[in-house]
Coordinates of C-alpha atoms and ligand atoms in Angstrom, one line a residue:
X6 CA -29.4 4.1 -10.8
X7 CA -29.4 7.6 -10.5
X8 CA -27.2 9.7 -7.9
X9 CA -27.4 12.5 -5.8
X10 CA -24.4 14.2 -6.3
X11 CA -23.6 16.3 -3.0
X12 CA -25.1 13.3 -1.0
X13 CA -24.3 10.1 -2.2
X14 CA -20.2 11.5 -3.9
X15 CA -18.9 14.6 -1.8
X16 CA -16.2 16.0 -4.5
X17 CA -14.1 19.0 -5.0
X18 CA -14.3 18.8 -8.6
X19 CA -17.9 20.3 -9.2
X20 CA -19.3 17.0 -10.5
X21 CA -22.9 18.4 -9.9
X22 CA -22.5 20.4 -12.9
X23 CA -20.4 18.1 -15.2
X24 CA -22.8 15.5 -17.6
X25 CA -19.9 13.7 -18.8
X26 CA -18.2 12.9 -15.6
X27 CA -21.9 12.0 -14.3
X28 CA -22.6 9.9 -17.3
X29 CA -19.6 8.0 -16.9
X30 CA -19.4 7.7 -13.0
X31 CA -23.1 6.1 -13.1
X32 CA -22.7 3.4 -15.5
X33 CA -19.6 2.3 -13.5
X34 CA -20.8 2.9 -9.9
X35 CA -23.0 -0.2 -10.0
X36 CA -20.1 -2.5 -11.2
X37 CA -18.1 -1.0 -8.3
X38 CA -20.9 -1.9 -5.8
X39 CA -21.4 -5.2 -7.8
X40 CA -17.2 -6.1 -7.0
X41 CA -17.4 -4.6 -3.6
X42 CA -20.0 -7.4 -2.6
X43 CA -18.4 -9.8 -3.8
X44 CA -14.7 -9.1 -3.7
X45 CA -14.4 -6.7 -0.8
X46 CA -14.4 -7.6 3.2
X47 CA -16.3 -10.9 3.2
X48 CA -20.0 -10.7 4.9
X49 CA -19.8 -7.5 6.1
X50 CA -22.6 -5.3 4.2
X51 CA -24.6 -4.8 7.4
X52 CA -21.9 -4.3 9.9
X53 CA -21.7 -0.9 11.4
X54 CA -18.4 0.2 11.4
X55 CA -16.6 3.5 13.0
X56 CA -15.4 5.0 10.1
X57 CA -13.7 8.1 9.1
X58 CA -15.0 9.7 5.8
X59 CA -13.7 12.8 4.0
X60 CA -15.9 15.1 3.0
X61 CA -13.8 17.8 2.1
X62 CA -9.9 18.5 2.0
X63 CA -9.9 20.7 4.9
X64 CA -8.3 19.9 8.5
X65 CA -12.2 19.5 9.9
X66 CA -13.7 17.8 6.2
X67 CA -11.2 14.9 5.4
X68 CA -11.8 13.2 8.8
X69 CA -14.9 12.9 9.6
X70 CA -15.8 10.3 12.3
X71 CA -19.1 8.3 12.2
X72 CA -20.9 4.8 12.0
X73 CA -21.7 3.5 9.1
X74 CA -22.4 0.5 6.9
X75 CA -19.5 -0.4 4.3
X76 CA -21.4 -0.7 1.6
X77 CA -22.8 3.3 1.9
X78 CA -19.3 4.3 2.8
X79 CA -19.8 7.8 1.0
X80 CA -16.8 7.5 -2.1
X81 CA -15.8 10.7 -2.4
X82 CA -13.3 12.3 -4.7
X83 CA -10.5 14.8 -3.9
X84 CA -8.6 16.5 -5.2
X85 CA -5.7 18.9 -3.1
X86 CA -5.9 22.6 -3.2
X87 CA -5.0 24.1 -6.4
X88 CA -1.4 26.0 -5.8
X89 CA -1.6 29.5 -8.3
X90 CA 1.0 29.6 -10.4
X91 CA 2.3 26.1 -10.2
X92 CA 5.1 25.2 -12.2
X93 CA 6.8 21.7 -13.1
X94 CA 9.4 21.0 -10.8
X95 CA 11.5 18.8 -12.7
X96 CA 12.3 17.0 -15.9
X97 CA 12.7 18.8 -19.6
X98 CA 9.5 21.2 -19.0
X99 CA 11.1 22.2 -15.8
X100 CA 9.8 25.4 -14.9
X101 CA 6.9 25.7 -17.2
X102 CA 3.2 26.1 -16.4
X103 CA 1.7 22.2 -14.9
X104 CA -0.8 21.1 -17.3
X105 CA -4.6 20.8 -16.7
X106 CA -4.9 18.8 -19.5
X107 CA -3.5 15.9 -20.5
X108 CA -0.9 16.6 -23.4
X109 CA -1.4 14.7 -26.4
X110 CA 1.8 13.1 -26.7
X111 CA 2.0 12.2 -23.1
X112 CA -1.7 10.3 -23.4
X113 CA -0.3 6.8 -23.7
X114 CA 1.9 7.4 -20.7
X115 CA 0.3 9.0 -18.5
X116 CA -2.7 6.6 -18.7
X117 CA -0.5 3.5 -18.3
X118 CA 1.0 5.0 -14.9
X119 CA -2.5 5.9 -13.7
X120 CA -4.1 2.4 -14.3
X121 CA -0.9 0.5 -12.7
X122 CA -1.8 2.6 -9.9
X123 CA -5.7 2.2 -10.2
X124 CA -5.0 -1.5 -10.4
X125 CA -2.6 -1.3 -7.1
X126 CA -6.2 -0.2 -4.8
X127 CA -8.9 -2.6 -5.1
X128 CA -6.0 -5.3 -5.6
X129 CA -5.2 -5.3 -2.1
X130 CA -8.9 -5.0 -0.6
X131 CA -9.3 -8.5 -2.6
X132 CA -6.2 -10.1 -1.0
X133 CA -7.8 -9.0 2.2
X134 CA -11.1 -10.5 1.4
X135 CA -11.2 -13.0 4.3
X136 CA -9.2 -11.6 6.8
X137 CA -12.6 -10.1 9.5
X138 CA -13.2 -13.6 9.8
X139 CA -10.2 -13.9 11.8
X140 CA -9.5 -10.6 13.8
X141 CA -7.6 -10.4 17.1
X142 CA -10.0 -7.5 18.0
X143 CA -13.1 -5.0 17.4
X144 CA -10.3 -2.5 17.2
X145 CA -8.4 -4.6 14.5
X146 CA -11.4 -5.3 12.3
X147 CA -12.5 -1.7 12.2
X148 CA -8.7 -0.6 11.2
X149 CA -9.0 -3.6 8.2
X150 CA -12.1 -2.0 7.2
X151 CA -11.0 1.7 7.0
X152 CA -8.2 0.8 5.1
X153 CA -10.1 -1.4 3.1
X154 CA -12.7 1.3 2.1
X155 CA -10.4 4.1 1.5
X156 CA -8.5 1.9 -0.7
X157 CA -12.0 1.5 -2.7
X158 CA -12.1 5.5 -2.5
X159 CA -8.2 5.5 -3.9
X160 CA -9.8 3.4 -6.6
X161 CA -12.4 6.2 -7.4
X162 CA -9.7 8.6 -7.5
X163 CA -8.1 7.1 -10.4
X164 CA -11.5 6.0 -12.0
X165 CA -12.4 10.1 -11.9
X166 CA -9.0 10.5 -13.6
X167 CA -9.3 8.1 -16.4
X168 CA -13.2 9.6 -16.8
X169 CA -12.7 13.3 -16.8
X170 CA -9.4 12.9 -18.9
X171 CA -9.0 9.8 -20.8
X172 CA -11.9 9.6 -22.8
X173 CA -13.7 6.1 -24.1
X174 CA -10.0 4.6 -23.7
X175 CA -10.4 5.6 -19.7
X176 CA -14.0 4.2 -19.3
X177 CA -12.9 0.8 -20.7
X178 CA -9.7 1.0 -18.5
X179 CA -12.4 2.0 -15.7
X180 CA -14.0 -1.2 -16.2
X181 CA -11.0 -3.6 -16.3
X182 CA -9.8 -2.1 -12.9
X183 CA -13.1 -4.2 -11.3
X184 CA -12.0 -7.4 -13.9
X185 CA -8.8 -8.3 -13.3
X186 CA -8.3 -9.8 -9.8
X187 CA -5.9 -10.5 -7.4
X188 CA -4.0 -14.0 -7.9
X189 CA -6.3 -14.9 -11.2
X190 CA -4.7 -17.3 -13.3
X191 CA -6.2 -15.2 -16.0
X192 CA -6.6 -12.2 -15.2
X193 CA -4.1 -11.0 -12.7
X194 CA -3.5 -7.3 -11.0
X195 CA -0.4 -5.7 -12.6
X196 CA 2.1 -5.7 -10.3
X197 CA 3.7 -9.1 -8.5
X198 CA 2.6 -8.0 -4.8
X199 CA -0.9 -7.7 -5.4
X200 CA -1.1 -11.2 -6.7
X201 CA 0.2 -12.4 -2.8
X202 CA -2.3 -13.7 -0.8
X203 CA -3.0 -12.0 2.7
X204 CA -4.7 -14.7 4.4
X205 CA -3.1 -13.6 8.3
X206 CA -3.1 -10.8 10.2
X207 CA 1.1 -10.9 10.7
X208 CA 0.7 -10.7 6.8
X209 CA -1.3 -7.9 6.6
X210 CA 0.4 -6.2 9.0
X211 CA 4.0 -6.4 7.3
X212 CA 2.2 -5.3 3.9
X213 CA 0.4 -2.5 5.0
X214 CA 4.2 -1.3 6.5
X215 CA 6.0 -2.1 4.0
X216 CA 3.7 -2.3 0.6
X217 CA 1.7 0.7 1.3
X218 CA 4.8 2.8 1.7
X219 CA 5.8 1.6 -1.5
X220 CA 2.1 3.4 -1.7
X221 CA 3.4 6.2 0.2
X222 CA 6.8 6.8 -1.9
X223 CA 4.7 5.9 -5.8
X224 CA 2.1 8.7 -4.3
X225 CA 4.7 11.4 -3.3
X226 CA 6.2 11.2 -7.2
X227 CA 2.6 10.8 -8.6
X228 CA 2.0 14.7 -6.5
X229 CA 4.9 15.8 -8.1
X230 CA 3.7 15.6 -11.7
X231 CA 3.5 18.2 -14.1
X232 CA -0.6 17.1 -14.8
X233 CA -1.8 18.8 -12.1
X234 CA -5.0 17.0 -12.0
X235 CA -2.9 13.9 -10.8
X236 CA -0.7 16.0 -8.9
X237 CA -3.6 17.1 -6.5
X238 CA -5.5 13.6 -6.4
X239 CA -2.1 12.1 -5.6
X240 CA -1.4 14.6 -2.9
X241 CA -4.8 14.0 -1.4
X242 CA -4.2 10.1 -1.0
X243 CA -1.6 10.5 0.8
X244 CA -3.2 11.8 3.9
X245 CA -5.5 8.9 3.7
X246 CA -1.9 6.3 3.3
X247 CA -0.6 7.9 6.7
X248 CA -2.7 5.7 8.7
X249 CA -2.5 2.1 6.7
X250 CA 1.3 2.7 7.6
X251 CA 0.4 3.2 11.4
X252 CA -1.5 0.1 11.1
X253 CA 1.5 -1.6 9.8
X254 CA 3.9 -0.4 12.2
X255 CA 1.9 -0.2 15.4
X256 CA 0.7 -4.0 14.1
X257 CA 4.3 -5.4 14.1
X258 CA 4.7 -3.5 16.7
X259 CA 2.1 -5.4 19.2
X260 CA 3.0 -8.7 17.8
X261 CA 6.7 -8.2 18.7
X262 CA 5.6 -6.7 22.2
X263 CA 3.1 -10.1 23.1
X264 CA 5.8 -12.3 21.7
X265 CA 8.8 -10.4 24.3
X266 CA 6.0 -10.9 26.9
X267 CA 5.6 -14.2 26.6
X268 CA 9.5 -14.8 26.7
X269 CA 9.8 -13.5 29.5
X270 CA 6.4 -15.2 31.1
X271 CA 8.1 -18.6 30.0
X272 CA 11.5 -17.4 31.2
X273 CA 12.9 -18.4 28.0
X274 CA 13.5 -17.0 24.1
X275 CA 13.3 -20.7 22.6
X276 CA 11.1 -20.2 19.7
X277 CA 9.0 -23.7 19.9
X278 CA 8.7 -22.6 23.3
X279 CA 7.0 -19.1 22.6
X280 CA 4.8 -20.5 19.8
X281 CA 3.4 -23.3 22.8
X282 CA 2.9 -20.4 25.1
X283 CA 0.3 -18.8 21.9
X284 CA 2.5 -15.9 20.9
X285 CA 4.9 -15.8 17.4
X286 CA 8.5 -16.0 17.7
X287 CA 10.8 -13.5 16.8
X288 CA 12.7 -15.5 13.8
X289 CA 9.0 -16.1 12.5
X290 CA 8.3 -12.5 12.3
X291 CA 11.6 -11.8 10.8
X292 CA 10.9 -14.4 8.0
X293 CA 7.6 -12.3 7.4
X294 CA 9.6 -9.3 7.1
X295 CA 11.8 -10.7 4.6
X296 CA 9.3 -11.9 2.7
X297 CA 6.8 -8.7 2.2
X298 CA 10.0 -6.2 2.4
X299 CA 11.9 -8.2 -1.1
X300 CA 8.2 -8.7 -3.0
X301 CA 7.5 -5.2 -2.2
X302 CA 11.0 -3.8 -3.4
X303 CA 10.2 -5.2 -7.0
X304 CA 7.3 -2.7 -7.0
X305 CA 9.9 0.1 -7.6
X306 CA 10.5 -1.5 -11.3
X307 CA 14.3 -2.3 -12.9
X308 CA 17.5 -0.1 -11.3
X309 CA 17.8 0.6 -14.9
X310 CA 14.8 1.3 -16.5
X311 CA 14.1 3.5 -20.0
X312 CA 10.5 4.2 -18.8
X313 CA 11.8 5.4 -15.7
X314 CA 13.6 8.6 -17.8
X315 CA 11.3 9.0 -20.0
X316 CA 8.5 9.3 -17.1
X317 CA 10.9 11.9 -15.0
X318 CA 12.1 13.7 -18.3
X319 CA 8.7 14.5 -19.8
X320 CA 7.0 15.6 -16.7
X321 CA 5.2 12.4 -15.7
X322 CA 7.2 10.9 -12.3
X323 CA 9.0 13.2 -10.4
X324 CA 11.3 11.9 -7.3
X325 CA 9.4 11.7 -3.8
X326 CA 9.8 15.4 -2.1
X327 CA 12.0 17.2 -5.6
X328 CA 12.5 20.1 -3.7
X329 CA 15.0 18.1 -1.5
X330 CA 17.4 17.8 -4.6
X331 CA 19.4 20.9 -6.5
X332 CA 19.6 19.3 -10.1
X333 CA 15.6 18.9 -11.3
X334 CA 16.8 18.5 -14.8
X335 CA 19.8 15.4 -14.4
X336 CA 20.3 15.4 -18.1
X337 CA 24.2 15.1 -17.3
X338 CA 24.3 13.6 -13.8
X339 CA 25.3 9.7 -13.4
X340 CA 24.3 7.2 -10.5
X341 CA 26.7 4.6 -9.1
X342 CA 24.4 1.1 -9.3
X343 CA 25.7 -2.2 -7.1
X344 CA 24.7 -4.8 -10.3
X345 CA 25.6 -8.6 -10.3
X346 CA 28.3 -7.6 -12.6
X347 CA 29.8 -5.1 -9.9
X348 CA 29.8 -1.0 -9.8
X349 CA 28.2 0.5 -13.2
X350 CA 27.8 4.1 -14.0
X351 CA 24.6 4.9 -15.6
X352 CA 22.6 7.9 -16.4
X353 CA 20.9 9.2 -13.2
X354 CA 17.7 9.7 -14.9
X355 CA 17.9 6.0 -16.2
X356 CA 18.1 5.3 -12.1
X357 CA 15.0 7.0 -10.9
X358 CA 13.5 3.4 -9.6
X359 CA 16.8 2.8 -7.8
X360 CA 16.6 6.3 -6.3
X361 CA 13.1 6.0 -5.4
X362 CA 13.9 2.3 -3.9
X363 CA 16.8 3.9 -2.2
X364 CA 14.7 6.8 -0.3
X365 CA 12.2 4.0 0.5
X366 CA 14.8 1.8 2.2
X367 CA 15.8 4.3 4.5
X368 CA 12.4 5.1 5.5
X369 CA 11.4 1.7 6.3
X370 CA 14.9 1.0 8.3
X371 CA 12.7 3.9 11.0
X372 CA 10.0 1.2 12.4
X373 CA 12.4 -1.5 12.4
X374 CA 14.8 0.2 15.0
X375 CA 11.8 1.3 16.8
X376 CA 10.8 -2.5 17.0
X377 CA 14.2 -3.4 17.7
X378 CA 14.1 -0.7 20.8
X379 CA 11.4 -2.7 22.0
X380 CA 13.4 -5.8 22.1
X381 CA 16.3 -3.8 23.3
X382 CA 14.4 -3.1 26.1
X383 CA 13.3 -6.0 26.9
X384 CA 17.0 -7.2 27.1
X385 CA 17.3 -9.3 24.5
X386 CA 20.3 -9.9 22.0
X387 CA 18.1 -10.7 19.4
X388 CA 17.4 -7.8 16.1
X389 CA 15.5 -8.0 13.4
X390 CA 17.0 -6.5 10.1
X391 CA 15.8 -6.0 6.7
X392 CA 17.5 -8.6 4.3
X393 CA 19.6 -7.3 1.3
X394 CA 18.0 -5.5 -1.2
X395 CA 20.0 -7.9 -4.0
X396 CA 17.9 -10.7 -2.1
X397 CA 14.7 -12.9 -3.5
X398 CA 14.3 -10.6 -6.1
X399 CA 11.9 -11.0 -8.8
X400 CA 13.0 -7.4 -11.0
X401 CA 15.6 -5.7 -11.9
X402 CA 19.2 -6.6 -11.8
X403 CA 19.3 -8.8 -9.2
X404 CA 16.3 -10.8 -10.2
X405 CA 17.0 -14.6 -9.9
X406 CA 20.1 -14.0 -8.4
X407 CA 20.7 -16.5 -5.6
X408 CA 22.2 -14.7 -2.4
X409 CA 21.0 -15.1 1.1
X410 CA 19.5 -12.3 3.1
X411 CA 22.9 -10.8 3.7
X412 CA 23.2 -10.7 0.2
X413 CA 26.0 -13.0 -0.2
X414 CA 26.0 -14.7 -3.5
X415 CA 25.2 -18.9 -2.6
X416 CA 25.0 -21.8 -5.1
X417 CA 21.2 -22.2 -6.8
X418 CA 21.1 -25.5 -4.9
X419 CA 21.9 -23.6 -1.6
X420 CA 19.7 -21.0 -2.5
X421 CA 16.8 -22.9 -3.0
X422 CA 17.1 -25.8 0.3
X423 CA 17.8 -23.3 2.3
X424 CA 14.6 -20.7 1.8
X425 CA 12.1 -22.1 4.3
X426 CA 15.1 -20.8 6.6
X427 CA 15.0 -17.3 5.2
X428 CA 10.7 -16.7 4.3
X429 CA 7.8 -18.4 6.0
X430 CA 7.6 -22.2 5.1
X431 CA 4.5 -23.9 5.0
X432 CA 5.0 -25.2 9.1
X433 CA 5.4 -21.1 9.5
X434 CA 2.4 -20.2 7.8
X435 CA 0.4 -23.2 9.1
X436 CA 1.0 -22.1 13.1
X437 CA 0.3 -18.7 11.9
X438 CA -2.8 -19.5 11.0
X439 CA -3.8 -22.1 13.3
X440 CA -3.5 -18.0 16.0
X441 CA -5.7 -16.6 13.8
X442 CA -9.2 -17.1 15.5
X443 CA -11.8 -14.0 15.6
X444 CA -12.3 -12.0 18.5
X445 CA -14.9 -9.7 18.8
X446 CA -15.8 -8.9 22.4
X447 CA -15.5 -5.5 22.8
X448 CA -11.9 -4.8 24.6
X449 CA -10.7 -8.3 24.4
X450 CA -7.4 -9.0 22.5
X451 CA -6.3 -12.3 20.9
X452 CA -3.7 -13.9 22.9
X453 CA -0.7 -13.4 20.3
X454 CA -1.1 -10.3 19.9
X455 CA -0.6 -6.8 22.5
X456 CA -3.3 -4.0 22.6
X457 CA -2.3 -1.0 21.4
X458 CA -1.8 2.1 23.1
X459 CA -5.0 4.0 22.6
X460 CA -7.9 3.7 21.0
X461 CA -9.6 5.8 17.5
X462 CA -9.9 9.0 17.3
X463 CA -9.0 9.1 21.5
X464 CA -12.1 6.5 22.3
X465 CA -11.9 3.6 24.8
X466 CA -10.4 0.8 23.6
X467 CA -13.2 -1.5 24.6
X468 CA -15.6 0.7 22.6
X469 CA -17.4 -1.0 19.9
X470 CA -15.6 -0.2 16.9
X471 CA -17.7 -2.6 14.9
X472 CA -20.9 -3.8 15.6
X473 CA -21.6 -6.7 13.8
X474 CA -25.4 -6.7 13.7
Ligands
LIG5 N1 5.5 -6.6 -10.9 O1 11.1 -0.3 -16.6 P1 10.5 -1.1 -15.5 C1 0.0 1.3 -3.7 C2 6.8 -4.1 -15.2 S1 1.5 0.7 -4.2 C3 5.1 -6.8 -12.2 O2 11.4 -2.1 -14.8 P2 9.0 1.1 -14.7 C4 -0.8 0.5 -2.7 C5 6.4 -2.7 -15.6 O3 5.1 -2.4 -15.4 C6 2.0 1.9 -5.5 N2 5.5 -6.1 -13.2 O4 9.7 -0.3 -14.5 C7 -0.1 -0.1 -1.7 C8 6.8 -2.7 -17.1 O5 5.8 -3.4 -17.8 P3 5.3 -2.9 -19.2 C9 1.5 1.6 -6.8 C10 6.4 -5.1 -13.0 O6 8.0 1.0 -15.7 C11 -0.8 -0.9 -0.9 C12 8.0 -3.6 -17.1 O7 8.0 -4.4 -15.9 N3 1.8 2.6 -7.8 O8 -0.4 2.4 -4.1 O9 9.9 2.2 -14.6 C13 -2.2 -1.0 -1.0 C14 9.3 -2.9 -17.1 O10 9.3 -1.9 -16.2 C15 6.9 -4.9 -11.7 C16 2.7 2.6 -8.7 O11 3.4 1.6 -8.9 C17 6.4 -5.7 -10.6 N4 6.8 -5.5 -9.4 O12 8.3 1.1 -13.2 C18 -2.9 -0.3 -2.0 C19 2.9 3.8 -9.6 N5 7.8 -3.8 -11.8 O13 4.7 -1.5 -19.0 C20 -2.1 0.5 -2.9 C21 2.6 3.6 -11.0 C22 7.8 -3.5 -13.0 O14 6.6 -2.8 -20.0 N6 3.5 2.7 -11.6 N7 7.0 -4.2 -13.8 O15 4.3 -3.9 -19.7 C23 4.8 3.0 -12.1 O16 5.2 4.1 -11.9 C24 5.6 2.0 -12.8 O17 4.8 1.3 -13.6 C25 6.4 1.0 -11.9 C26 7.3 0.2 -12.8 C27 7.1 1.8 -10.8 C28 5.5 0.0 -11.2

């Protein structure tokens, strides 16, 4: 299959007039197409969805708002801006000239980062295979499938970094991005979260909050690199990962506003009694929380972790936002970790995960008190709160460490009995699911779920975000 360049793959990177990149990008196109049938949003190919596009990286090109089927979802690449004169901002090369090139000795590296978070992309658009066929609304299906298809174009990213840079060794990592899948026995996705099914909306909801700003935090290090090249792509993305976490937030957001309707419809805040009345209870939605927010914190790697500093010192991994810091270097500086064992003093470049896991903490403390105002509101004692970061943890220090969401230490027995209590048992996920029937009459809502605010890109919300066809 032959491709028209401008047409078919608006880029910034002048792939018109680049033979290799076009050699490599057409033999793998096709095996994209070939997994996006049959591993991306389940019989959808002659839907027309509303769909924003990016054409460009300007304020007018990378939001461009239009019909169009999924499958000729234009997959563009992107890089940011050039900056003149950039430097690296942190690390042993601190203040030296970024690279454009991948250095030699960095190869191995640099390649093993970028397909961890190649692998990360069309990972979740697999574990969201299924989920149009139950959507609360039009609205809801056509937010699915933008995220779903700019995850495919965060996957082209990365594909158009291991091509232009990685040689044959990045066009055979290109192709084992489309064969490992998520939750094979066999062939799994990297990383632990993308292995999790997403078979609810409450689910996705909670992962596209808090997973995609583990997205949002890996990205903002990624656009601090010294290869500018990833720098740029990285920085790119991330305008795109702004509105997967608005999903998330404004998602949990709507379920915790029908379920504080229906409370106070019933005139009570029994849980058995919301769930009869078709709307999900608080302490259900909390057990979702903990659940997503403790898989998700494993995605930040081991408090203590040698490729961690070696990442930060040679260039590779900066911290999300350097410029907030005054030491770029840390060859001397020391972080104060909380381990099993009690306080340790390690290396601070040693405890870049930690800081990054830190930084991402905070930031997803913000939607919780804004659903917690909600609640507030609504005069209700009740609040949810993100369990202990030493909690269910699968890396790391605290990995396999029994504690309860407070983080107090309990006995393994304890531990164990008492976790349908803490993350959604199978009764949990069964009523979850038993809610999850598809809507799709233009401006009608599932019942367990509130509408939001506004519609896209300020149209009504009963407009038909998704015609089905
Ligand atoms: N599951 O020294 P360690 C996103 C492995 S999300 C399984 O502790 P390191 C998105 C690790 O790979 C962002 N394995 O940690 C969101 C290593 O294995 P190898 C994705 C894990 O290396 C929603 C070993 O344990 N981007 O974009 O400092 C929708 C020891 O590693 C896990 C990135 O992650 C785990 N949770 O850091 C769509 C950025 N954690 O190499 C998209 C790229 C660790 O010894 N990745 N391991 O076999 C990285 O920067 C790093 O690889 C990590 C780990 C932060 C993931």
């Amino acid at each position: 299959m032959s491709i028209n360049y401008s047409e078919r793959i608006p880029n910034n990177v002048d792939l018109a007039n680049d033979r290799t990149l076009q050699r490599a990008l057409e033999h793998w196109q096709p095996k994209f197409l070939d997994w996006w049938r049959e591993m991306g949003p389940h019989d959808s190919a002659s839907a027309d969805v509303y769909l924003r596009t990016a054409v460009g990286v300007d304020a007018q090109g990378w939001a461009s708002y239009g019909a169009a089927k999924m499958p000729d979802y234009r997959w563009g690449i992107f890089l940011a801006d050039r900056v003149a004169d950039r430097t690296i901002g942190f690390g042993d090369h601190f203040g030296e000239p970024v690279w454009q090139q991948v250095p030699g000795e960095l190869r191995t590296q640099f390649r093993r980062i970028i397909v961890t978070q190649g692998d990360t992309e069309p990972a979740s658009v697999e574990q969201q295979h299924r989920l149009g066929l139950t959507c609360p609304s039009l609205y809801d299906l056509r937010n699915l499938f933008q995220v779903n298809v700019e995850e495919g174009r965060h996957l082209w990213a990365m594909v158009y970094l291991l091509h232009a840079h990685f040689g044959r060794d990045g066009r055979e990592e290109a192709e084992e991005l489309l064969s490992r899948h998520s939750g094979d026995v066999d062939k799994p996705r990297i990383l632990g979260t993308f292995n999790e099914p997403i078979s609810d909306w409450l689910s996705f909801f909670m992962f596209t909050y808090f997973t995609d700003r583990d997205g949002k935090f890996q990205l903002k290090s990624l656009a601090e690199s010294g290869f500018d090249p990833l720098a740029r792509t990285c920085r790119f993305m991330l305008t795109e990962e702004a509105h997967h976490m608005f999903v998330g937030e404004t998602g949990v957001g709507r379920v915790v506003k029908r379920s504080l309707e229906a409370m106070k419809e019933i005139g009570s805040d029994d849980p058995q009694a919301v769930r009869n009345h078709g709307a999900i209870d608080l302490p259900t939605i909390q057990r979702y929380m903990n659940f997503w927010f403790t898989s998700s914190l494993d995605l930040f790697g081991s408090e203590v972790s040698s490729n961690a500093a070696s990442s930060f010192a040679s260039g590779i991994k900066g911290r999300p936002d350097e410029t907030q810091y005054e030491d770029h270097v840390c060859s001397d500086a020391t972080f104060t970790l909380e381990s099993p064992q009690g306080q340790e003093s390690v290396s601070l470049r040693n405890a870049m995960n930690e800081v990054m896991r830190q930084s991402y903490i905070k930031d997803c403390e913000l939607g919780v008190r804004r659903w917690n105002m909600q609640i507030q509101r609504a005069g209700h004692a009740f609040r949810l709160a993100l369990p202990s970061p030493h909690f269910r943890r699968s890396i790391g220090a605290w990995a396999n460490v029994p504690t309860d969401p407070q983080g107090k230490p309990v006995g393994r027995e304890e531990y164990e009995r008492r976790m349908v209590d803490w993350i959604p048992s199978e009764a949990d996920r069964a009523f979850v699911h038993r809610l999850m029937k598809r809507v799709i009459e233009p401006g009608k809502m599932a019942g367990w779920i509130a509408p939001p605010d506004r519609g896209i890109n300020n149209l009504p919300m009963d407009y038909e975000y998704v015609r089905l066809n």
